[in-house]
Amino acid sequence: PQSYATCIIHQFSMRRIISNLSCRRFFSVQNSAFKVPQSSKAILVSPNNGGTSGKSVGPEALVVGQQTTPSPGKGEVLLKVAYAGVNRPDILQRQGRYNPPPGHSTVLGLEVSGTVVSLGPAVEGLAIGDKVCALVNGGGYAEYCTAPQGSCLPIPKGLALSEAACVPETFFTVWANVFADGGLPPGGVFLVHGGAGGIGTAAIQMARGLCGPGATIFTTAGSDDRCRRCEGLGADLAVNYRTHDFAAAVKERLGKGRGVDVVLDLLGGPAVQQNLSVMAPQGRHVSVAFLQGARAEVDIMLIMSRRLILTGSTLRSRTDEAKAGFAAALRKHVWPLVEAGTVRPVLDLEVPFANAAEAHRRLDAGDVFGKVVIAVDPAQA
């Protein structure tokens, strides 16, 4: 009996060993389905092309170079990038004014779309070959980029990979600041500046889609044509800030006794006091950029009397856990709107990988309505 039991134990042990070897072989095959090179291309900021000590003002400093292909860490995946979205923080980083968090890639790029080609330890819910869009902590302007698993989202049905690359940075920003922090209610009154930009075009549509037809949405833009296009996206009133006083226009439209519940401010500077003047009691003013200056003079008595809340944030500094929470909320509340066509990223320009500098030139010039993407490997589509 003892030898029989021993035999059974040995058989069981051998089966476990064979099973483990089979699993390892399976995962090895899965991870080798895509051959990942040790070195790959990335857009680098060259000190020899208009920069000084790696810091540059001009787009001409963006050049194609080589980097060691990154490896996914715990809870991360490696993506073969199809498209990389271009955003204002990329401009600031190029200029040496917005450095990446310690330990993260110094390559520009905060949002991508592409294919999962490798899994780091402890990754769940994603598989090799999945097509995703992802919010990343840097490194997007490259052939390969790592992303936290919680910041990856499936491509919404009906959305091209080029469009999906427009989504993460802007949609995460709008959700975090307008809905999670700002608390914009159904039927609320909302003001977003820079309505023609990536954040603005997303905010207008998300506010309309999530807050319903009873919501009132104001925005500003730099020309009459841009204002009309913003209204086409769902804004009730878009004001040309070059020719009109937006605060006066908002007050006239709302009438006495009403005010703005949430302001998403990208201007800063003197616009802050104008924003406060149109806000409803207990309204929230959320700053996410400061195109007109990082300093503002405000009437504190107005803040006190209306019990206003002034806050702000940068998305990049949020924890991976917080970003994963935003991703889950977007998938639940916004992805159905995207798939229904109620909310769509606005893609204005697609530039080749080797011509990334042109994307920055267009953004620098303000000659964009919506988003610009860099086509890294469009063949994935």
mmCIF file of C-alpha atoms in Angstrom:
data_model
loop_
_atom_site.group_PDB
_atom_site.id
_atom_site.type_symbol
_atom_site.label_atom_id
_atom_site.label_comp_id
_atom_site.label_asym_id
_atom_site.label_seq_id
_atom_site.Cartn_x
_atom_site.Cartn_y
_atom_site.Cartn_z
ATOM 1 C CA PRO A 1 0.000 0.000 0.000
ATOM 2 C CA GLN A 2 2.796 2.378 0.830
ATOM 3 C CA SER A 3 4.541 1.849 -2.518
ATOM 4 C CA TYR A 4 1.185 2.267 -4.302
ATOM 5 C CA ALA A 5 0.585 5.614 -2.544
ATOM 6 C CA THR A 6 4.110 6.683 -3.370
ATOM 7 C CA CYS A 7 3.504 5.807 -7.016
ATOM 8 C CA ILE A 8 0.306 7.846 -7.061
ATOM 9 C CA ILE A 9 2.125 10.839 -5.544
ATOM 10 C CA HIS A 10 4.896 10.541 -8.127
ATOM 11 C CA GLN A 11 2.343 10.402 -10.949
ATOM 12 C CA PHE A 12 0.537 13.444 -9.576
ATOM 13 C CA SER A 13 3.816 15.330 -9.256
ATOM 14 C CA MET A 14 4.810 14.463 -12.824
ATOM 15 C CA ARG A 15 1.447 15.653 -14.104
ATOM 16 C CA ARG A 16 1.903 18.984 -12.318
ATOM 17 C CA ILE A 17 5.396 19.360 -13.764
ATOM 18 C CA ILE A 18 4.157 18.543 -17.271
ATOM 19 C CA SER A 19 1.215 20.894 -16.803
ATOM 20 C CA ASN A 20 3.481 23.714 -15.622
ATOM 21 C CA LEU A 21 5.861 23.151 -18.524
ATOM 22 C CA SER A 22 2.934 23.186 -20.936
ATOM 23 C CA CYS A 23 1.652 26.446 -19.446
ATOM 24 C CA ARG A 24 5.077 28.028 -19.658
ATOM 25 C CA ARG A 25 5.421 26.859 -23.240
ATOM 26 C CA PHE A 26 1.947 28.246 -24.008
ATOM 27 C CA PHE A 27 2.742 31.655 -22.551
ATOM 28 C CA SER A 28 6.151 31.618 -24.234
ATOM 29 C CA VAL A 29 4.449 31.014 -27.567
ATOM 30 C CA GLN A 30 1.901 33.720 -26.800
ATOM 31 C CA ASN A 31 4.595 36.263 -25.911
ATOM 32 C CA SER A 32 6.673 35.351 -28.948
ATOM 33 C CA ALA A 33 3.788 35.827 -31.370
ATOM 34 C CA PHE A 34 5.208 39.305 -31.954
ATOM 35 C CA LYS A 35 8.947 39.597 -32.380
ATOM 36 C CA VAL A 36 10.053 42.576 -30.300
ATOM 37 C CA PRO A 37 13.419 44.092 -31.297
ATOM 38 C CA GLN A 38 15.981 45.118 -28.683
ATOM 39 C CA SER A 39 16.237 48.576 -30.292
ATOM 40 C CA SER A 40 13.474 50.559 -31.969
ATOM 41 C CA LYS A 41 12.698 54.019 -33.332
ATOM 42 C CA ALA A 42 11.461 56.953 -31.288
ATOM 43 C CA ILE A 43 11.041 60.700 -31.756
ATOM 44 C CA LEU A 44 13.772 62.368 -29.716
ATOM 45 C CA VAL A 45 14.461 65.988 -28.775
ATOM 46 C CA SER A 46 17.852 66.696 -30.315
ATOM 47 C CA PRO A 47 20.074 69.436 -28.819
ATOM 48 C CA ASN A 48 21.702 69.703 -32.254
ATOM 49 C CA ASN A 49 18.458 70.617 -33.986
ATOM 50 C CA GLY A 50 17.493 73.804 -32.235
ATOM 51 C CA GLY A 51 17.712 72.745 -28.608
ATOM 52 C CA THR A 52 20.168 73.491 -25.837
ATOM 53 C CA SER A 53 21.254 70.672 -23.524
ATOM 54 C CA GLY A 54 18.276 68.655 -24.685
ATOM 55 C CA LYS A 55 15.821 71.521 -24.122
ATOM 56 C CA SER A 56 14.243 73.068 -27.171
ATOM 57 C CA VAL A 57 11.741 75.726 -28.089
ATOM 58 C CA GLY A 58 11.341 74.865 -31.761
ATOM 59 C CA PRO A 59 9.604 71.851 -33.309
ATOM 60 C CA GLU A 60 12.662 71.355 -35.529
ATOM 61 C CA ALA A 61 14.382 69.693 -32.554
ATOM 62 C CA LEU A 62 12.147 66.635 -32.979
ATOM 63 C CA VAL A 63 14.058 63.960 -34.881
ATOM 64 C CA VAL A 64 13.791 60.212 -35.417
ATOM 65 C CA GLY A 65 16.335 58.307 -33.329
ATOM 66 C CA GLN A 66 16.869 54.945 -31.654
ATOM 67 C CA GLN A 67 16.027 53.825 -28.148
ATOM 68 C CA THR A 68 16.271 50.583 -26.254
ATOM 69 C CA THR A 69 12.859 48.996 -26.597
ATOM 70 C CA PRO A 70 11.180 49.285 -23.181
ATOM 71 C CA SER A 71 10.145 46.174 -21.243
ATOM 72 C CA PRO A 72 6.831 46.025 -19.387
ATOM 73 C CA GLY A 73 7.092 45.989 -15.608
ATOM 74 C CA LYS A 74 4.651 44.566 -13.107
ATOM 75 C CA GLY A 75 1.096 45.395 -14.123
ATOM 76 C CA GLU A 76 2.233 46.833 -17.486
ATOM 77 C CA VAL A 77 1.924 45.830 -21.121
ATOM 78 C CA LEU A 78 4.138 46.602 -24.093
ATOM 79 C CA LEU A 79 2.318 48.151 -27.038
ATOM 80 C CA LYS A 80 3.338 48.278 -30.671
ATOM 81 C CA VAL A 81 2.202 51.816 -31.334
ATOM 82 C CA ALA A 82 -0.048 52.508 -34.309
ATOM 83 C CA TYR A 83 -0.775 56.193 -33.617
ATOM 84 C CA ALA A 84 0.327 58.673 -30.964
ATOM 85 C CA GLY A 85 -1.815 61.639 -29.946
ATOM 86 C CA VAL A 86 -0.218 65.090 -29.730
ATOM 87 C CA ASN A 87 -1.072 67.345 -26.778
ATOM 88 C CA ARG A 88 -0.089 70.669 -25.199
ATOM 89 C CA PRO A 89 1.950 68.972 -22.440
ATOM 90 C CA ASP A 90 4.133 67.532 -25.226
ATOM 91 C CA ILE A 91 4.892 71.096 -26.345
ATOM 92 C CA LEU A 92 5.816 72.098 -22.804
ATOM 93 C CA GLN A 93 8.061 69.061 -22.382
ATOM 94 C CA ARG A 94 9.778 69.796 -25.685
ATOM 95 C CA GLN A 95 10.495 73.267 -24.356
ATOM 96 C CA GLY A 96 11.900 71.881 -21.105
ATOM 97 C CA ARG A 97 9.004 73.241 -19.040
ATOM 98 C CA TYR A 98 7.199 70.005 -18.124
ATOM 99 C CA ASN A 99 9.496 67.169 -17.171
ATOM 100 C CA PRO A 100 8.267 63.564 -16.919
ATOM 101 C CA PRO A 101 7.872 61.990 -13.484
ATOM 102 C CA PRO A 102 11.017 60.273 -12.158
ATOM 103 C CA GLY A 103 11.489 56.801 -13.574
ATOM 104 C CA HIS A 104 9.314 57.346 -16.652
ATOM 105 C CA SER A 105 10.331 57.645 -20.298
ATOM 106 C CA THR A 106 11.743 60.979 -21.430
ATOM 107 C CA VAL A 107 10.288 60.384 -24.901
ATOM 108 C CA LEU A 108 7.272 62.606 -25.602
ATOM 109 C CA GLY A 109 3.756 61.261 -25.926
ATOM 110 C CA LEU A 110 0.972 60.681 -23.374
ATOM 111 C CA GLU A 111 -1.591 58.732 -25.396
ATOM 112 C CA VAL A 112 -1.423 56.005 -28.009
ATOM 113 C CA SER A 113 -3.366 53.371 -29.859
ATOM 114 C CA GLY A 114 -1.885 50.063 -30.899
ATOM 115 C CA THR A 115 -1.479 46.342 -30.250
ATOM 116 C CA VAL A 116 -0.475 44.511 -27.078
ATOM 117 C CA VAL A 117 2.700 42.545 -27.915
ATOM 118 C CA SER A 118 4.016 41.590 -24.475
ATOM 119 C CA LEU A 119 2.676 41.238 -20.940
ATOM 120 C CA GLY A 120 4.471 42.132 -17.750
ATOM 121 C CA PRO A 121 3.985 40.171 -14.517
ATOM 122 C CA ALA A 122 0.553 40.231 -12.840
ATOM 123 C CA VAL A 123 -1.324 41.523 -15.890
ATOM 124 C CA GLU A 124 -4.973 40.465 -16.013
ATOM 125 C CA GLY A 125 -7.740 41.167 -18.485
ATOM 126 C CA LEU A 126 -5.453 41.821 -21.462
ATOM 127 C CA ALA A 127 -3.994 39.410 -24.002
ATOM 128 C CA ILE A 128 -1.340 39.426 -26.690
ATOM 129 C CA GLY A 129 -2.862 40.816 -29.874
ATOM 130 C CA ASP A 130 -5.488 43.020 -28.209
ATOM 131 C CA LYS A 131 -6.052 46.356 -29.901
ATOM 132 C CA VAL A 132 -6.242 49.146 -27.312
ATOM 133 C CA CYS A 133 -5.896 52.848 -26.710
ATOM 134 C CA ALA A 134 -3.934 53.844 -23.634
ATOM 135 C CA LEU A 135 -3.005 56.739 -21.404
ATOM 136 C CA VAL A 136 0.755 56.513 -20.794
ATOM 137 C CA ASN A 137 3.224 58.321 -18.563
ATOM 138 C CA GLY A 138 5.464 59.165 -21.526
ATOM 139 C CA GLY A 139 7.092 57.370 -24.434
ATOM 140 C CA GLY A 140 4.190 57.513 -26.891
ATOM 141 C CA TYR A 141 6.163 58.976 -29.811
ATOM 142 C CA ALA A 142 7.842 55.622 -30.461
ATOM 143 C CA GLU A 143 7.412 52.287 -32.183
ATOM 144 C CA TYR A 144 7.010 50.580 -28.794
ATOM 145 C CA CYS A 145 5.643 51.970 -25.537
ATOM 146 C CA THR A 146 4.731 50.534 -22.136
ATOM 147 C CA ALA A 147 1.376 51.278 -20.519
ATOM 148 C CA PRO A 148 -0.196 50.460 -17.137
ATOM 149 C CA GLN A 149 -2.844 47.796 -17.650
ATOM 150 C CA GLY A 150 -5.453 49.916 -15.873
ATOM 151 C CA SER A 151 -4.972 52.790 -18.325
ATOM 152 C CA CYS A 152 -5.638 50.604 -21.373
ATOM 153 C CA LEU A 153 -9.092 50.567 -22.931
ATOM 154 C CA PRO A 154 -10.497 48.515 -25.815
ATOM 155 C CA ILE A 155 -11.017 50.362 -29.070
ATOM 156 C CA PRO A 156 -14.696 51.407 -29.179
ATOM 157 C CA LYS A 157 -16.670 49.764 -31.970
ATOM 158 C CA GLY A 158 -16.693 51.896 -35.093
ATOM 159 C CA LEU A 159 -13.591 53.875 -34.132
ATOM 160 C CA ALA A 160 -10.422 53.746 -36.236
ATOM 161 C CA LEU A 161 -7.052 53.378 -34.516
ATOM 162 C CA SER A 162 -6.172 56.905 -35.646
ATOM 163 C CA GLU A 163 -9.283 58.260 -33.903
ATOM 164 C CA ALA A 164 -8.709 56.108 -30.826
ATOM 165 C CA ALA A 165 -5.294 57.726 -30.299
ATOM 166 C CA CYS A 166 -7.139 61.032 -29.799
ATOM 167 C CA VAL A 167 -9.122 59.691 -26.864
ATOM 168 C CA PRO A 168 -7.088 58.910 -23.703
ATOM 169 C CA GLU A 169 -5.466 62.206 -22.674
ATOM 170 C CA THR A 170 -8.489 64.358 -23.486
ATOM 171 C CA PHE A 171 -11.278 62.033 -22.337
ATOM 172 C CA PHE A 172 -9.461 61.140 -19.093
ATOM 173 C CA THR A 173 -8.872 64.869 -18.461
ATOM 174 C CA VAL A 174 -12.502 65.805 -19.048
ATOM 175 C CA TRP A 175 -13.888 62.952 -16.974
ATOM 176 C CA ALA A 176 -11.508 63.574 -14.059
ATOM 177 C CA ASN A 177 -12.024 67.326 -13.891
ATOM 178 C CA VAL A 178 -15.566 67.972 -15.106
ATOM 179 C CA PHE A 179 -17.384 64.949 -13.720
ATOM 180 C CA ALA A 180 -15.286 63.247 -11.012
ATOM 181 C CA ASP A 181 -13.943 66.458 -9.420
ATOM 182 C CA GLY A 182 -16.259 69.099 -10.879
ATOM 183 C CA GLY A 183 -19.471 67.160 -10.327
ATOM 184 C CA LEU A 184 -21.312 68.618 -13.321
ATOM 185 C CA PRO A 185 -24.948 67.551 -12.753
ATOM 186 C CA PRO A 186 -27.571 66.519 -15.321
ATOM 187 C CA GLY A 187 -29.080 69.685 -16.755
ATOM 188 C CA GLY A 188 -26.193 71.753 -15.366
ATOM 189 C CA VAL A 189 -24.559 74.872 -16.776
ATOM 190 C CA PHE A 190 -21.027 74.349 -18.087
ATOM 191 C CA LEU A 191 -18.337 76.647 -19.486
ATOM 192 C CA VAL A 192 -15.200 75.299 -21.155
ATOM 193 C CA HIS A 193 -12.568 77.487 -22.740
ATOM 194 C CA GLY A 194 -10.652 76.475 -25.841
ATOM 195 C CA GLY A 195 -13.640 74.791 -27.422
ATOM 196 C CA ALA A 196 -11.760 74.152 -30.673
ATOM 197 C CA GLY A 197 -8.994 72.155 -29.009
ATOM 198 C CA GLY A 198 -8.797 68.487 -28.133
ATOM 199 C CA ILE A 199 -10.064 68.959 -24.582
ATOM 200 C CA GLY A 200 -12.694 71.473 -25.645
ATOM 201 C CA THR A 201 -14.197 69.350 -28.434
ATOM 202 C CA ALA A 202 -14.336 66.350 -26.078
ATOM 203 C CA ALA A 203 -15.783 68.355 -23.165
ATOM 204 C CA ILE A 204 -18.599 69.834 -25.242
ATOM 205 C CA GLN A 205 -19.714 66.423 -26.498
ATOM 206 C CA MET A 206 -19.316 64.612 -23.179
ATOM 207 C CA ALA A 207 -21.256 67.306 -21.320
ATOM 208 C CA ARG A 208 -24.068 67.119 -23.856
ATOM 209 C CA GLY A 209 -24.106 63.319 -23.918
ATOM 210 C CA LEU A 210 -23.920 62.803 -20.150
ATOM 211 C CA CYS A 211 -25.906 65.803 -18.895
ATOM 212 C CA GLY A 212 -28.700 65.663 -21.445
ATOM 213 C CA PRO A 213 -30.537 68.170 -23.629
ATOM 214 C CA GLY A 214 -31.401 70.262 -20.576
ATOM 215 C CA ALA A 215 -27.758 71.171 -19.974
ATOM 216 C CA THR A 216 -26.472 74.576 -21.045
ATOM 217 C CA ILE A 217 -22.986 74.549 -22.552
ATOM 218 C CA PHE A 218 -20.834 77.602 -23.227
ATOM 219 C CA THR A 219 -17.433 77.730 -24.847
ATOM 220 C CA THR A 220 -14.943 80.146 -26.380
ATOM 221 C CA ALA A 221 -12.891 79.987 -29.573
ATOM 222 C CA GLY A 222 -10.670 82.276 -31.626
ATOM 223 C CA SER A 223 -12.775 82.796 -34.757
ATOM 224 C CA ASP A 224 -16.398 82.901 -35.852
ATOM 225 C CA ASP A 225 -15.922 79.759 -37.952
ATOM 226 C CA ARG A 226 -14.502 77.835 -34.999
ATOM 227 C CA CYS A 227 -17.380 79.031 -32.844
ATOM 228 C CA ARG A 228 -19.928 77.698 -35.322
ATOM 229 C CA ARG A 229 -18.138 74.339 -35.420
ATOM 230 C CA CYS A 230 -18.207 74.180 -31.620
ATOM 231 C CA GLU A 231 -21.940 74.812 -31.677
ATOM 232 C CA GLY A 232 -22.221 72.002 -34.207
ATOM 233 C CA LEU A 233 -20.678 69.688 -31.600
ATOM 234 C CA GLY A 234 -23.330 70.608 -29.037
ATOM 235 C CA ALA A 235 -22.429 73.968 -27.485
ATOM 236 C CA ASP A 236 -25.412 76.268 -26.921
ATOM 237 C CA LEU A 237 -23.261 79.362 -27.347
ATOM 238 C CA ALA A 238 -19.662 79.710 -28.527
ATOM 239 C CA VAL A 239 -18.119 83.150 -28.093
ATOM 240 C CA ASN A 240 -15.313 84.571 -30.214
ATOM 241 C CA TYR A 241 -13.020 85.762 -27.433
ATOM 242 C CA ARG A 242 -11.068 87.966 -29.871
ATOM 243 C CA THR A 243 -14.088 90.132 -30.647
ATOM 244 C CA HIS A 244 -16.496 89.724 -27.720
ATOM 245 C CA ASP A 245 -16.526 89.720 -23.914
ATOM 246 C CA PHE A 246 -17.376 86.110 -23.133
ATOM 247 C CA ALA A 247 -18.475 86.897 -19.564
ATOM 248 C CA ALA A 248 -20.967 89.498 -20.769
ATOM 249 C CA ALA A 249 -22.289 87.077 -23.409
ATOM 250 C CA VAL A 250 -22.781 84.308 -20.835
ATOM 251 C CA LYS A 251 -24.572 86.610 -18.394
ATOM 252 C CA GLU A 252 -26.867 87.881 -21.135
ATOM 253 C CA ARG A 253 -27.757 84.362 -22.238
ATOM 254 C CA LEU A 254 -28.439 83.064 -18.714
ATOM 255 C CA GLY A 255 -30.251 86.103 -17.383
ATOM 256 C CA LYS A 256 -30.446 87.150 -13.743
ATOM 257 C CA GLY A 257 -30.468 84.535 -11.050
ATOM 258 C CA ARG A 258 -28.559 81.863 -12.973
ATOM 259 C CA GLY A 259 -24.873 81.068 -13.197
ATOM 260 C CA VAL A 260 -22.343 78.515 -14.372
ATOM 261 C CA ASP A 261 -22.049 75.350 -12.263
ATOM 262 C CA VAL A 262 -18.666 74.190 -13.542
ATOM 263 C CA VAL A 263 -15.910 76.033 -15.402
ATOM 264 C CA LEU A 264 -13.143 74.046 -17.086
ATOM 265 C CA ASP A 265 -10.465 76.684 -17.518
ATOM 266 C CA LEU A 266 -7.509 76.365 -19.865
ATOM 267 C CA LEU A 267 -6.687 80.085 -19.972
ATOM 268 C CA GLY A 268 -5.658 81.229 -16.514
ATOM 269 C CA GLY A 269 -4.485 84.842 -16.190
ATOM 270 C CA PRO A 270 -7.185 87.525 -16.410
ATOM 271 C CA ALA A 271 -9.803 85.000 -17.596
ATOM 272 C CA VAL A 272 -10.057 83.543 -14.090
ATOM 273 C CA GLN A 273 -11.759 86.595 -12.602
ATOM 274 C CA GLN A 274 -14.110 86.763 -15.586
ATOM 275 C CA ASN A 275 -14.978 83.111 -15.003
ATOM 276 C CA LEU A 276 -15.750 83.737 -11.344
ATOM 277 C CA SER A 277 -18.064 86.607 -12.247
ATOM 278 C CA VAL A 278 -20.435 84.288 -14.138
ATOM 279 C CA MET A 279 -20.475 81.400 -11.669
ATOM 280 C CA ALA A 280 -23.449 80.162 -9.678
ATOM 281 C CA PRO A 281 -23.305 79.834 -5.891
ATOM 282 C CA GLN A 282 -21.241 76.782 -4.876
ATOM 283 C CA GLY A 283 -19.903 76.538 -8.411
ATOM 284 C CA ARG A 284 -16.601 74.820 -9.149
ATOM 285 C CA HIS A 285 -13.765 76.389 -11.115
ATOM 286 C CA VAL A 286 -11.309 73.738 -12.362
ATOM 287 C CA SER A 287 -7.985 74.806 -13.903
ATOM 288 C CA VAL A 288 -6.134 72.412 -16.207
ATOM 289 C CA ALA A 289 -3.966 74.852 -18.214
ATOM 290 C CA PHE A 290 -2.903 78.502 -18.227
ATOM 291 C CA LEU A 291 -2.475 79.701 -21.799
ATOM 292 C CA GLN A 292 -2.888 83.337 -20.691
ATOM 293 C CA GLY A 293 -0.631 83.048 -17.646
ATOM 294 C CA ALA A 294 -0.119 81.060 -14.460
ATOM 295 C CA ARG A 295 -0.971 84.002 -12.166
ATOM 296 C CA ALA A 296 -4.368 85.607 -11.675
ATOM 297 C CA GLU A 297 -5.842 88.393 -9.536
ATOM 298 C CA VAL A 298 -9.239 87.456 -8.127
ATOM 299 C CA ASP A 299 -11.953 89.009 -5.980
ATOM 300 C CA ILE A 300 -11.841 86.962 -2.775
ATOM 301 C CA MET A 301 -15.075 88.527 -1.534
ATOM 302 C CA LEU A 302 -16.846 87.124 -4.601
ATOM 303 C CA ILE A 303 -15.462 83.650 -3.817
ATOM 304 C CA MET A 304 -16.631 83.926 -0.221
ATOM 305 C CA SER A 305 -20.076 85.302 -0.920
ATOM 306 C CA ARG A 306 -20.883 82.664 -3.556
ATOM 307 C CA ARG A 307 -19.034 79.878 -1.714
ATOM 308 C CA LEU A 308 -17.071 79.064 -4.869
ATOM 309 C CA ILE A 309 -14.553 76.249 -5.061
ATOM 310 C CA LEU A 310 -11.332 76.802 -7.015
ATOM 311 C CA THR A 311 -9.314 73.704 -7.825
ATOM 312 C CA GLY A 312 -7.177 72.198 -10.575
ATOM 313 C CA SER A 313 -5.044 69.246 -11.505
ATOM 314 C CA THR A 314 -2.549 67.702 -13.882
ATOM 315 C CA LEU A 315 -3.427 64.252 -15.174
ATOM 316 C CA ARG A 316 0.158 63.056 -15.397
ATOM 317 C CA SER A 317 0.752 63.333 -11.655
ATOM 318 C CA ARG A 318 -2.261 61.161 -10.763
ATOM 319 C CA THR A 319 -1.556 57.645 -9.517
ATOM 320 C CA ASP A 320 -1.980 54.626 -11.775
ATOM 321 C CA GLU A 321 -4.803 53.530 -9.485
ATOM 322 C CA ALA A 322 -6.639 56.826 -9.975
ATOM 323 C CA LYS A 323 -6.204 56.625 -13.744
ATOM 324 C CA ALA A 324 -7.494 53.056 -13.717
ATOM 325 C CA GLY A 325 -10.598 54.325 -11.938
ATOM 326 C CA PHE A 326 -11.118 56.987 -14.602
ATOM 327 C CA ALA A 327 -10.645 54.354 -17.314
ATOM 328 C CA ALA A 328 -13.300 52.125 -15.756
ATOM 329 C CA ALA A 329 -15.716 55.055 -15.522
ATOM 330 C CA LEU A 330 -15.115 56.024 -19.151
ATOM 331 C CA ARG A 331 -15.725 52.466 -20.296
ATOM 332 C CA LYS A 332 -18.975 52.320 -18.362
ATOM 333 C CA HIS A 333 -20.397 55.782 -19.062
ATOM 334 C CA VAL A 334 -18.716 57.180 -22.192
ATOM 335 C CA TRP A 335 -17.832 54.179 -24.372
ATOM 336 C CA PRO A 336 -21.533 53.500 -25.105
ATOM 337 C CA LEU A 337 -21.887 57.118 -26.263
ATOM 338 C CA VAL A 338 -18.830 56.769 -28.516
ATOM 339 C CA GLU A 339 -20.131 53.530 -30.030
ATOM 340 C CA ALA A 340 -23.526 55.167 -30.575
ATOM 341 C CA GLY A 341 -21.881 58.123 -32.352
ATOM 342 C CA THR A 342 -23.053 60.652 -29.750
ATOM 343 C CA VAL A 343 -19.463 61.407 -28.741
ATOM 344 C CA ARG A 344 -16.620 61.229 -31.268
ATOM 345 C CA PRO A 345 -12.999 62.345 -31.090
ATOM 346 C CA VAL A 346 -12.367 65.131 -33.595
ATOM 347 C CA LEU A 347 -9.301 64.240 -35.683
ATOM 348 C CA ASP A 348 -8.015 67.233 -37.631
ATOM 349 C CA LEU A 349 -4.598 66.121 -38.878
ATOM 350 C CA GLU A 350 -2.529 62.947 -39.245
ATOM 351 C CA VAL A 351 1.211 63.344 -39.852
ATOM 352 C CA PRO A 352 3.836 60.711 -40.714
ATOM 353 C CA PHE A 353 6.188 59.472 -37.987
ATOM 354 C CA ALA A 354 9.215 61.060 -39.636
ATOM 355 C CA ASN A 355 7.451 64.437 -39.738
ATOM 356 C CA ALA A 356 6.417 64.753 -36.079
ATOM 357 C CA ALA A 357 7.805 68.295 -36.078
ATOM 358 C CA GLU A 358 4.932 69.361 -38.342
ATOM 359 C CA ALA A 359 2.397 68.252 -35.732
ATOM 360 C CA HIS A 360 4.057 70.545 -33.183
ATOM 361 C CA ARG A 361 4.241 73.425 -35.677
ATOM 362 C CA ARG A 362 0.506 73.204 -36.274
ATOM 363 C CA LEU A 363 -0.245 73.024 -32.565
ATOM 364 C CA ASP A 364 2.132 75.923 -31.839
ATOM 365 C CA ALA A 365 0.341 78.014 -34.465
ATOM 366 C CA GLY A 366 -3.112 77.179 -33.106
ATOM 367 C CA ASP A 367 -4.004 75.941 -36.572
ATOM 368 C CA VAL A 368 -5.928 72.881 -35.386
ATOM 369 C CA PHE A 369 -9.570 72.052 -34.724
ATOM 370 C CA GLY A 370 -9.639 69.015 -32.476
ATOM 371 C CA LYS A 371 -6.658 66.674 -32.379
ATOM 372 C CA VAL A 372 -3.444 65.865 -34.241
ATOM 373 C CA VAL A 373 -1.966 62.358 -34.328
ATOM 374 C CA ILE A 374 1.364 60.928 -35.436
ATOM 375 C CA ALA A 375 1.079 57.854 -37.671
ATOM 376 C CA VAL A 376 3.720 55.521 -36.236
ATOM 377 C CA ASP A 377 2.559 52.227 -37.775
ATOM 378 C CA PRO A 378 -0.755 52.846 -39.559
ATOM 379 C CA ALA A 379 -0.560 49.407 -41.194
ATOM 380 C CA GLN A 380 -1.940 47.947 -37.934
ATOM 381 C CA ALA A 381 -5.334 49.318 -38.897
#
